[in-house]
mmCIF file of C-alpha atoms and ligand atoms in Angstrom:
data_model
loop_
_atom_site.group_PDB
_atom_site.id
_atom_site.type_symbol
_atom_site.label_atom_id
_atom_site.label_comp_id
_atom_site.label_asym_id
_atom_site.label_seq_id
_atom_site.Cartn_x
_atom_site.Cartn_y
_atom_site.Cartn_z
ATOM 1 C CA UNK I 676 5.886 -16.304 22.428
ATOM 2 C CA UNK I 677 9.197 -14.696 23.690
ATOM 3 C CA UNK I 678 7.071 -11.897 25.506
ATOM 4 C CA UNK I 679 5.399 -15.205 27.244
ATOM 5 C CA UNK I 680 8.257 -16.515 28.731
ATOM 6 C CA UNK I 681 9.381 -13.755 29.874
ATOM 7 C CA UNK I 682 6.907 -12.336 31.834
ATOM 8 C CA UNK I 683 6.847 -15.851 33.453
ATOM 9 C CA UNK I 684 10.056 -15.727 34.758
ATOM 10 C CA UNK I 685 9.235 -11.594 35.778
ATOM 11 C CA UNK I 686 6.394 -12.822 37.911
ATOM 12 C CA UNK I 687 8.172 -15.592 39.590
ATOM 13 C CA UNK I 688 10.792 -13.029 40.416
ATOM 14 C CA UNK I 689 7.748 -10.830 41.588
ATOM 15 C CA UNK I 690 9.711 -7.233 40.929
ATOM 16 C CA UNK I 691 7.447 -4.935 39.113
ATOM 17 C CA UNK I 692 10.949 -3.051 37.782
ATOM 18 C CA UNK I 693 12.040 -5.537 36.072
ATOM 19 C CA UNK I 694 9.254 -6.614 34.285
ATOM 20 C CA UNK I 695 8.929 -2.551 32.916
ATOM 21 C CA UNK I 696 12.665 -3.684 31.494
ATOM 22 C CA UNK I 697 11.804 -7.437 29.777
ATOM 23 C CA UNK I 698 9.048 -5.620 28.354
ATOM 24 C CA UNK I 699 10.911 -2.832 26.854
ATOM 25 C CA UNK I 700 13.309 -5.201 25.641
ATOM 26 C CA UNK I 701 11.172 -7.489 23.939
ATOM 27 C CA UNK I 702 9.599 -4.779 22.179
ATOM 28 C CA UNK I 703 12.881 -3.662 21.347
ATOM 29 C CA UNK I 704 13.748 -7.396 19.629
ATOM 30 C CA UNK I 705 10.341 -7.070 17.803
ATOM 31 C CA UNK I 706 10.735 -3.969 16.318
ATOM 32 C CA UNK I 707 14.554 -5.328 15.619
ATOM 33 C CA UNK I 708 12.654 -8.466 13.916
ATOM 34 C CA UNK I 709 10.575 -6.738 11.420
ATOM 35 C CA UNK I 710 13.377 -4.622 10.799
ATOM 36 C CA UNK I 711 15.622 -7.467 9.783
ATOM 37 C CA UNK I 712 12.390 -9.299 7.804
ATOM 38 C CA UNK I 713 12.020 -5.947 6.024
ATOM 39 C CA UNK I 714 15.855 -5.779 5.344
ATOM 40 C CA UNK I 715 15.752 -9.202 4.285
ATOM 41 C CA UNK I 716 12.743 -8.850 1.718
ATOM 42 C CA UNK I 717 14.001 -5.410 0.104
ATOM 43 C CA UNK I 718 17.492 -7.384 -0.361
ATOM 44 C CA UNK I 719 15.551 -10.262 -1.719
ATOM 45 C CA UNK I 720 13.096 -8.247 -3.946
ATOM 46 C CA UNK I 721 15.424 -5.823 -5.427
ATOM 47 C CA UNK I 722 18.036 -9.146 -6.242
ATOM 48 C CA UNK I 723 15.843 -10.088 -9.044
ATOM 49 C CA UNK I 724 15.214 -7.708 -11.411
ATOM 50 C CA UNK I 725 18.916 -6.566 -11.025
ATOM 51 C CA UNK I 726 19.921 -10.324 -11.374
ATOM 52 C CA UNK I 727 17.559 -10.680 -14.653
ATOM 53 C CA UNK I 728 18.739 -7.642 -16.306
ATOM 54 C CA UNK I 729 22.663 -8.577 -15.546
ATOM 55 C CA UNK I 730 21.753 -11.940 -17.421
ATOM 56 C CA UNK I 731 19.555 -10.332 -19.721
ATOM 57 C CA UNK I 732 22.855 -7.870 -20.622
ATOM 58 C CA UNK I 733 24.948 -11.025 -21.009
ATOM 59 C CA UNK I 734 22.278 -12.670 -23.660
ATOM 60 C CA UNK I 735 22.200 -9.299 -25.252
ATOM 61 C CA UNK I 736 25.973 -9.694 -26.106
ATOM 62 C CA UNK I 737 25.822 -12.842 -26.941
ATOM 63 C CA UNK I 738 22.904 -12.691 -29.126
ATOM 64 C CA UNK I 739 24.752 -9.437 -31.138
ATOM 65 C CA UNK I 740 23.796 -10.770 -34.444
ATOM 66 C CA UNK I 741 20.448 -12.007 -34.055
ATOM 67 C CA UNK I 742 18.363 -8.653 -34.172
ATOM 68 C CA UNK I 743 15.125 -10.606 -33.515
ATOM 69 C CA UNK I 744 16.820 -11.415 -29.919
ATOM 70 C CA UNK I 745 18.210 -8.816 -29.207
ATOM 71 C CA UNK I 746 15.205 -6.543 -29.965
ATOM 72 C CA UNK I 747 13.336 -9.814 -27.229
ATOM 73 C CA UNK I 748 15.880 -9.438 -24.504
ATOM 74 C CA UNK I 749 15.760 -5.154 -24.964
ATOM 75 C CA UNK I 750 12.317 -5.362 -24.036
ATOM 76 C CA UNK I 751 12.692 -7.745 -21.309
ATOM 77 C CA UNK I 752 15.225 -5.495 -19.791
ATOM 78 C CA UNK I 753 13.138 -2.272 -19.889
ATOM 79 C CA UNK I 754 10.211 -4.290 -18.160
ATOM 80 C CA UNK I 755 12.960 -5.282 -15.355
ATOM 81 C CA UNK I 756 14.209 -1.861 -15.057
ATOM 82 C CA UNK I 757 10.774 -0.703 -14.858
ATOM 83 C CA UNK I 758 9.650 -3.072 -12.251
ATOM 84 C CA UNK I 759 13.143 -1.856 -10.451
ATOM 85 C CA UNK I 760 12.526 1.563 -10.785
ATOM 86 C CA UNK I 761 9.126 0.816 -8.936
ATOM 87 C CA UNK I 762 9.921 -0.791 -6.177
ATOM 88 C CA UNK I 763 13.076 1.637 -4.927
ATOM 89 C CA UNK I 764 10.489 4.368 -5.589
ATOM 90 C CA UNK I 765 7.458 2.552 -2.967
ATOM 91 C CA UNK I 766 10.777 1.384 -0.591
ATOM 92 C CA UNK I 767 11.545 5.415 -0.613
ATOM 93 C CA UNK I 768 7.905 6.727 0.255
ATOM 94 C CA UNK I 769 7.536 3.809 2.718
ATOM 95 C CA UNK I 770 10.711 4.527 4.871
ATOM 96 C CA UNK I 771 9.996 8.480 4.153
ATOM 97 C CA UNK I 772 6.416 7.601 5.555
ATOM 98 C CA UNK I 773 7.822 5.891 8.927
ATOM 99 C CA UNK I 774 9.458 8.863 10.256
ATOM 100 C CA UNK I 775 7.429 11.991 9.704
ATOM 101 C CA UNK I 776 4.211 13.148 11.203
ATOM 102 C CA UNK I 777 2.871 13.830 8.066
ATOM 103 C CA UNK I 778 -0.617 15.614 9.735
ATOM 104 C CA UNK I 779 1.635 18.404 11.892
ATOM 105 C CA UNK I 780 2.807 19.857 8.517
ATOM 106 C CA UNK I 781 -0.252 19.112 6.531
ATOM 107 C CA UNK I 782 -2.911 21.379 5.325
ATOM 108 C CA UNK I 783 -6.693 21.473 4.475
ATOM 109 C CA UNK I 784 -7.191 19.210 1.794
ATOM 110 C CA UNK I 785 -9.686 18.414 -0.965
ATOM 111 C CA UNK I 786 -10.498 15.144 -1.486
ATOM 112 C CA UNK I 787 -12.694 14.985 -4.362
ATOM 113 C CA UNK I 788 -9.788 17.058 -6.224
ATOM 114 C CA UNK I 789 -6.997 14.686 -5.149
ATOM 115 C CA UNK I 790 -9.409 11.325 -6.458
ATOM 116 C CA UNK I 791 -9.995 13.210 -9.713
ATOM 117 C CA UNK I 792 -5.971 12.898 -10.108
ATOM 118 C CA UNK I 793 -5.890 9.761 -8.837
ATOM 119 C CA UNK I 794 -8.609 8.535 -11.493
ATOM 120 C CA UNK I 795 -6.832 10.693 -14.176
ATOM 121 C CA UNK I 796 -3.164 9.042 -13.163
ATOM 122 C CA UNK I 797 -4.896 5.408 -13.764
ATOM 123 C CA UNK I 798 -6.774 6.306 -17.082
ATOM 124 C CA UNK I 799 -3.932 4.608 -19.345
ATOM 125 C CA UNK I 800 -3.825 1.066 -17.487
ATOM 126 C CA UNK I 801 -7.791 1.313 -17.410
ATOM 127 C CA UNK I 802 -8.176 2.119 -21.176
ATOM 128 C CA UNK I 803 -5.770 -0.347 -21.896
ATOM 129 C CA UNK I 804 -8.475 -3.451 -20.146
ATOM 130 C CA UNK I 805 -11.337 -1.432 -21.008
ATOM 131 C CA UNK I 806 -12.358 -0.620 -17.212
ATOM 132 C CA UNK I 807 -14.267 2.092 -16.807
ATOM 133 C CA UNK I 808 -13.927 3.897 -13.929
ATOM 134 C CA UNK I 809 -16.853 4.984 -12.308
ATOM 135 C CA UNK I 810 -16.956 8.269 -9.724
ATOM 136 C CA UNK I 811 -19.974 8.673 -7.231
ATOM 137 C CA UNK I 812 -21.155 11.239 -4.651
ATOM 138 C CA UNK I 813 -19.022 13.989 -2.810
ATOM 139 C CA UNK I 814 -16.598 14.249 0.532
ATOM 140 C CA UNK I 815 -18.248 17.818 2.274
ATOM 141 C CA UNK I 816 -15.582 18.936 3.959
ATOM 142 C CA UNK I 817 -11.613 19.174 3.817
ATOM 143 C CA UNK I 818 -9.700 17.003 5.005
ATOM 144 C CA UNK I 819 -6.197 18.132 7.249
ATOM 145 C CA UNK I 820 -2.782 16.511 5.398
ATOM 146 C CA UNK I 821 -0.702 15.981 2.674
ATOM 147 C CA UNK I 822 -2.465 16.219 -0.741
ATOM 148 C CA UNK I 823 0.656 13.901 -2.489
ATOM 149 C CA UNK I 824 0.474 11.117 -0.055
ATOM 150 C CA UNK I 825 -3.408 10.966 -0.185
ATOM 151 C CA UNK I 826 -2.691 11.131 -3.849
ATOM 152 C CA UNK I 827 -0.435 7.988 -3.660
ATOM 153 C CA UNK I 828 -2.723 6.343 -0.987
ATOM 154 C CA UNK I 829 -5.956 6.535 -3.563
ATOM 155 C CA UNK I 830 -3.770 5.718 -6.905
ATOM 156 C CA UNK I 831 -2.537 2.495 -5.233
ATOM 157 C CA UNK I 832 -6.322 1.184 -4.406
ATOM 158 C CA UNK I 833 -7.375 2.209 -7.977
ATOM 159 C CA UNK I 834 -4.563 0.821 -9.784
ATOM 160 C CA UNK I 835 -4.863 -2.396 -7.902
ATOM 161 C CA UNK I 836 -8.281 -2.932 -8.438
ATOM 162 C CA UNK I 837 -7.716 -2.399 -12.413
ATOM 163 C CA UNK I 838 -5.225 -4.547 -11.803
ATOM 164 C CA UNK I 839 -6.328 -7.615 -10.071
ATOM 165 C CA UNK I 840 -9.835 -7.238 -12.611
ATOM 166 C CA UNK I 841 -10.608 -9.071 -15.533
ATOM 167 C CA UNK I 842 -11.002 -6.867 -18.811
ATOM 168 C CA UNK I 843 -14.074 -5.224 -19.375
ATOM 169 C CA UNK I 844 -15.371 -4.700 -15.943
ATOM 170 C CA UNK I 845 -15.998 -1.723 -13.910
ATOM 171 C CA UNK I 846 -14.146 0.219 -10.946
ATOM 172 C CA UNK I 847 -16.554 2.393 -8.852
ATOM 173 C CA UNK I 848 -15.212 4.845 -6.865
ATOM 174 C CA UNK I 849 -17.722 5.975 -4.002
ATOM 175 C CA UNK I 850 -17.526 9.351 -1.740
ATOM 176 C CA UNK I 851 -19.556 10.135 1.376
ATOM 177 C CA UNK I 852 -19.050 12.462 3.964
ATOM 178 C CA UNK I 853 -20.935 10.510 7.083
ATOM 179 C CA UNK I 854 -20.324 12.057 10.931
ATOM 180 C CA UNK I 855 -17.561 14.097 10.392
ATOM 181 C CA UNK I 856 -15.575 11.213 8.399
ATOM 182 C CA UNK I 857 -14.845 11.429 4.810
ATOM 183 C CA UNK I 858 -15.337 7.795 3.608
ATOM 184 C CA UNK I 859 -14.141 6.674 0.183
ATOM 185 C CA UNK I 860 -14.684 3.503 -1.016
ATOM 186 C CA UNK I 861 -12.857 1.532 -4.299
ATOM 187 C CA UNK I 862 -15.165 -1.096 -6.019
ATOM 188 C CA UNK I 863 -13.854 -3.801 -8.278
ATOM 189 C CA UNK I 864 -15.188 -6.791 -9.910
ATOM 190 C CA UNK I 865 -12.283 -8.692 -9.659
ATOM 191 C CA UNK I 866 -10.656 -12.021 -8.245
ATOM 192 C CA UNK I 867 -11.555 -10.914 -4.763
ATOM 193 C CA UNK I 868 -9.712 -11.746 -1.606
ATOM 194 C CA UNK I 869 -10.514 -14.852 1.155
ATOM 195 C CA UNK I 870 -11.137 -13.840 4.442
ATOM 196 C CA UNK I 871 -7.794 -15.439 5.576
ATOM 197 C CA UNK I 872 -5.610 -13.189 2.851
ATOM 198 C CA UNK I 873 -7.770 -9.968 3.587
ATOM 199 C CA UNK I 874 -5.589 -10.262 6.955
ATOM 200 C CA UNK I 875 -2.387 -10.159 5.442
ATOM 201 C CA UNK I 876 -2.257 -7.961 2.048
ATOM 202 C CA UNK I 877 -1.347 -5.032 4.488
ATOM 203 C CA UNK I 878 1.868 -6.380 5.337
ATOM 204 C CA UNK I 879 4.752 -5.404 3.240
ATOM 205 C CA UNK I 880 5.195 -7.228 0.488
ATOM 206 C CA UNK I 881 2.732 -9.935 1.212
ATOM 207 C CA UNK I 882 1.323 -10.948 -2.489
ATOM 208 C CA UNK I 883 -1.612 -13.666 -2.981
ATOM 209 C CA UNK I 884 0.074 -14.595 -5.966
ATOM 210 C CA UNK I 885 3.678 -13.474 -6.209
ATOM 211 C CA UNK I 886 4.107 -14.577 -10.065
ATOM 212 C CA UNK I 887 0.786 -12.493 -11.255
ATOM 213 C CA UNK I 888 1.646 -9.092 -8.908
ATOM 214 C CA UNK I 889 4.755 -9.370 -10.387
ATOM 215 C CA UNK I 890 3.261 -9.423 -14.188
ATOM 216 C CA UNK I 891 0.802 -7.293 -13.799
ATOM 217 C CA UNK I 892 4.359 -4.673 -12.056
ATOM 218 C CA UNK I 893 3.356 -4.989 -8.167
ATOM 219 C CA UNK I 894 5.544 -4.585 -5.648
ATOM 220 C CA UNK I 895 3.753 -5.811 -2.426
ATOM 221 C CA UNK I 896 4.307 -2.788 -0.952
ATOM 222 C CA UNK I 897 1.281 -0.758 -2.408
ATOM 223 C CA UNK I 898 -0.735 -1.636 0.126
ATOM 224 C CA UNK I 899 0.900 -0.981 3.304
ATOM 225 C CA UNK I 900 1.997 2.091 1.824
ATOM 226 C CA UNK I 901 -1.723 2.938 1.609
ATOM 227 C CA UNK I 902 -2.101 1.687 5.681
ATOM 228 C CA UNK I 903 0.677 3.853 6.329
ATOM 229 C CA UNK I 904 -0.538 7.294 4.234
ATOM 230 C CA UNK I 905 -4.080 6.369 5.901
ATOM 231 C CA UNK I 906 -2.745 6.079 9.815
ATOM 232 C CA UNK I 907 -0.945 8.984 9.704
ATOM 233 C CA UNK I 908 -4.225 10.976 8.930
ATOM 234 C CA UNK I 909 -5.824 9.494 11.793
ATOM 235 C CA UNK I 910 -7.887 7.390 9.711
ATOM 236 C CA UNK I 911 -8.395 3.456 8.792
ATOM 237 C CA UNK I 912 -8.893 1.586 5.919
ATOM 238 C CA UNK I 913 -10.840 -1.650 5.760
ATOM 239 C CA UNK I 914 -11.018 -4.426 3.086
ATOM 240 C CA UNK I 915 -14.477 -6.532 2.182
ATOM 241 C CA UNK I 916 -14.001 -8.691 -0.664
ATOM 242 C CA UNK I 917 -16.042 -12.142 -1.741
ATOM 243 C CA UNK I 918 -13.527 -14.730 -3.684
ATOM 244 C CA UNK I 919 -14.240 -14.506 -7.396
ATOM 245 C CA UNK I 920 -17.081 -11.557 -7.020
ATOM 246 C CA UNK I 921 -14.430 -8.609 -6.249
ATOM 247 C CA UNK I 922 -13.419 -6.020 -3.366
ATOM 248 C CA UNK I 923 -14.059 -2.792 -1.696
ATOM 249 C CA UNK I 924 -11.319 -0.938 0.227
ATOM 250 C CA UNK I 925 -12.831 1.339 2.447
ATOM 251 C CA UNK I 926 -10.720 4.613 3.899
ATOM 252 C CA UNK I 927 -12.239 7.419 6.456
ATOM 253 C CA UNK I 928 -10.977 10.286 7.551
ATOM 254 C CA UNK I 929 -11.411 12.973 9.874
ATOM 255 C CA UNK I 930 -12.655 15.933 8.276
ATOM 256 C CA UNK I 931 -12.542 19.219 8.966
ATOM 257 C CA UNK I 932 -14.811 21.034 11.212
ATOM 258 C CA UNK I 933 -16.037 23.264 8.725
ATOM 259 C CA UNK I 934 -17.651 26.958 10.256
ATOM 260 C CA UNK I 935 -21.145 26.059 9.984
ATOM 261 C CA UNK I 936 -20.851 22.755 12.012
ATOM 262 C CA UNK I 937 -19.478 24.887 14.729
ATOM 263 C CA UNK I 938 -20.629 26.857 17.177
ATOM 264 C CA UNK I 939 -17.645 28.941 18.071
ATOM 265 C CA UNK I 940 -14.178 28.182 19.489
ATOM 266 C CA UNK I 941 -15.820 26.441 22.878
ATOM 267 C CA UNK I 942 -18.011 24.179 21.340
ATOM 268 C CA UNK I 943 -14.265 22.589 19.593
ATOM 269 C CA UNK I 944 -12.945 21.730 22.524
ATOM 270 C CA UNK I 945 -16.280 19.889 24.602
HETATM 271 P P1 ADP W 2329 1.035 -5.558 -5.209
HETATM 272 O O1 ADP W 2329 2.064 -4.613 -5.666
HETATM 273 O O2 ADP W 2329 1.466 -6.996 -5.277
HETATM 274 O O3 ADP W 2329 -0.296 -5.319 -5.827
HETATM 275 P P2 ADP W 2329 -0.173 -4.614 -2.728
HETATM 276 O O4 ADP W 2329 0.434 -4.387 -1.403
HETATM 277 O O5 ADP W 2329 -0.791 -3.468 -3.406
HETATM 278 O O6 ADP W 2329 0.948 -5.292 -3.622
HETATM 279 O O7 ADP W 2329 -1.277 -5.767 -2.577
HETATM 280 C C1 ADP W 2329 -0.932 -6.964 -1.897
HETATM 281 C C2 ADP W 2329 -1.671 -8.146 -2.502
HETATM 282 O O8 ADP W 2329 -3.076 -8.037 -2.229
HETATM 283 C C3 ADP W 2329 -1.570 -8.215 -4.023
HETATM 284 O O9 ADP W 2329 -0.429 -8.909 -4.441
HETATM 285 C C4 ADP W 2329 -2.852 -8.958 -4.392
HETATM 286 O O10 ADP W 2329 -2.632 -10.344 -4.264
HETATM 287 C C5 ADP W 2329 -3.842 -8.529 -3.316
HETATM 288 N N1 ADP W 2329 -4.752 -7.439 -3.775
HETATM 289 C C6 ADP W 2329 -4.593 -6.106 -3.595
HETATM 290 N N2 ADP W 2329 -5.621 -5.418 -4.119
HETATM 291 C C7 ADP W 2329 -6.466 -6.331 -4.644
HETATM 292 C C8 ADP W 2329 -7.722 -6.256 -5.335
HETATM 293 N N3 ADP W 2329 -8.327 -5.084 -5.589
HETATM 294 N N4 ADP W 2329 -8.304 -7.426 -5.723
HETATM 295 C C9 ADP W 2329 -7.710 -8.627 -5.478
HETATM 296 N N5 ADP W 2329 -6.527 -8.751 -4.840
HETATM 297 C C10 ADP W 2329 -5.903 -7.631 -4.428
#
């Protein structure tokens, strides 16, 4: 709306200059915006589990005698901790993520290898619903980046959709290489997402239900860390989910040209 008024007033002025400045500026108050909203949020987000565990200490002290309490409030305090230790850890890779070009000092990478890990990483919180995790099919070629953030990128869709699925179900992880983009897909049969929310769980910390992604240890930030990790590959990632039936996130990539798909050095470059 700002950017609106602005460029009314430019073009009553009618001087092209000027309106090259307003513009500037007002991208210069968005970016200053989200910067404050993401300020804001971290302060917020990080204020409760350090407020819990600083009452959860008092209660401890108080409750010296009673072993069955303290033993109640111990426990409550690791799971703050935990869900502390979390969230600086996805705050760190996110702001680490915003300033490098992760691609210019990346190298070929194998997919299939790095969702092997990514499966293996997730096998404890699986076993623990009995999910089974399913893998299908193959990615051809390598992919160019960094083999820890496409690590982080695939854990985060896997452990959400164990997470946000009912016990007993069944993740299915899909691979296809499909002109020249390495598509993996994560299947769940979970709660699902509404058209309207599949537009905003890529925003930092955005949560459908703030009270069960905190439960289940989210963060909000999973996502957009995934957006971020999946950009700066030069790739997307896309979201198709029914309410109450479950949800695929999609990511391509470039891959590689591999030798046999080329013709020599002058075919690259038409
Ligand atoms: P969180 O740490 O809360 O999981 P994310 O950024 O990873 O944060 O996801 C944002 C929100 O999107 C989640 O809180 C959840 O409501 C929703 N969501 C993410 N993945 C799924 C999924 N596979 N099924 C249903 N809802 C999901």
């Amino acid at each position: 709306q700002g950017t609106i008024v602005v460029q009314a007033r430019v073009a009553a002025l009618g001087e092209e200059y000027i309106l090259i400045l307003a513009d500037d500026r007002t991208e210069i108050t968005r970016t200053e915006e989200i910067r404050n909203d993401f300020v804001a949020n971290v302060s917020h987000e990080l204020k409760t589990p350090v407020g819990a565990i600083s009452l959860l200490a008092e209660a401890l002290d108080d409750a010296a005698s009673d072993e069955v309490a303290v033993r109640r409030f111990a426990q409550r305090m690791h799971k703050e901790s935990g869900r502390l230790s979390a969230l600086v850890q996805d705050i760190i890779e996110l702001s680490r993520l915003q300033g490098t070009d992760v691609v210019r000092r990346g190298k070929p990478v194998d997919v299939n290898a790095v969702i092997a890990e990514a499966v293996d990483r997730n096998k404890l919180p699986a076993e623990s619903k009995q999910i089974d995790i399913v893998v299908g099919g193959k990615i051809e070629s390598p992919v160019y980046g960094d083999p820890d953030l496409l690590m982080t990128a695939f854990r985060n869709l896997i452990d959400n959709a164990i997470r946000y699925s009912p016990e007993g179900t069944r993740v299915g992880v899909g691979l296809r290489s499909r002109d020249g983009l390495a598509q993996i897909s994560v299947t769940d049969q979970g709660l699902g997402i509404t058209p309207e929310e599949q537009e905003r769980i890529f925003e930092r910390f955005y949560r459908i239900d703030a009270a069960r992604s905190r439960q289940t240890g989210g963060t909000g930030l999973g996502l957009s860390i995934v957006k971020h990790v999946v950009s700066n590959h030069g790739g997307e990632v896309t979201v198709w989910s029914q309410q109450g039936q479950g949800s695929t996130f999609t990511v391509r990539l470039p891959e590689m040209e591999t030798a046999d798909d080329d013709a020599g050095p002058a075919a690259a470059s038409g």
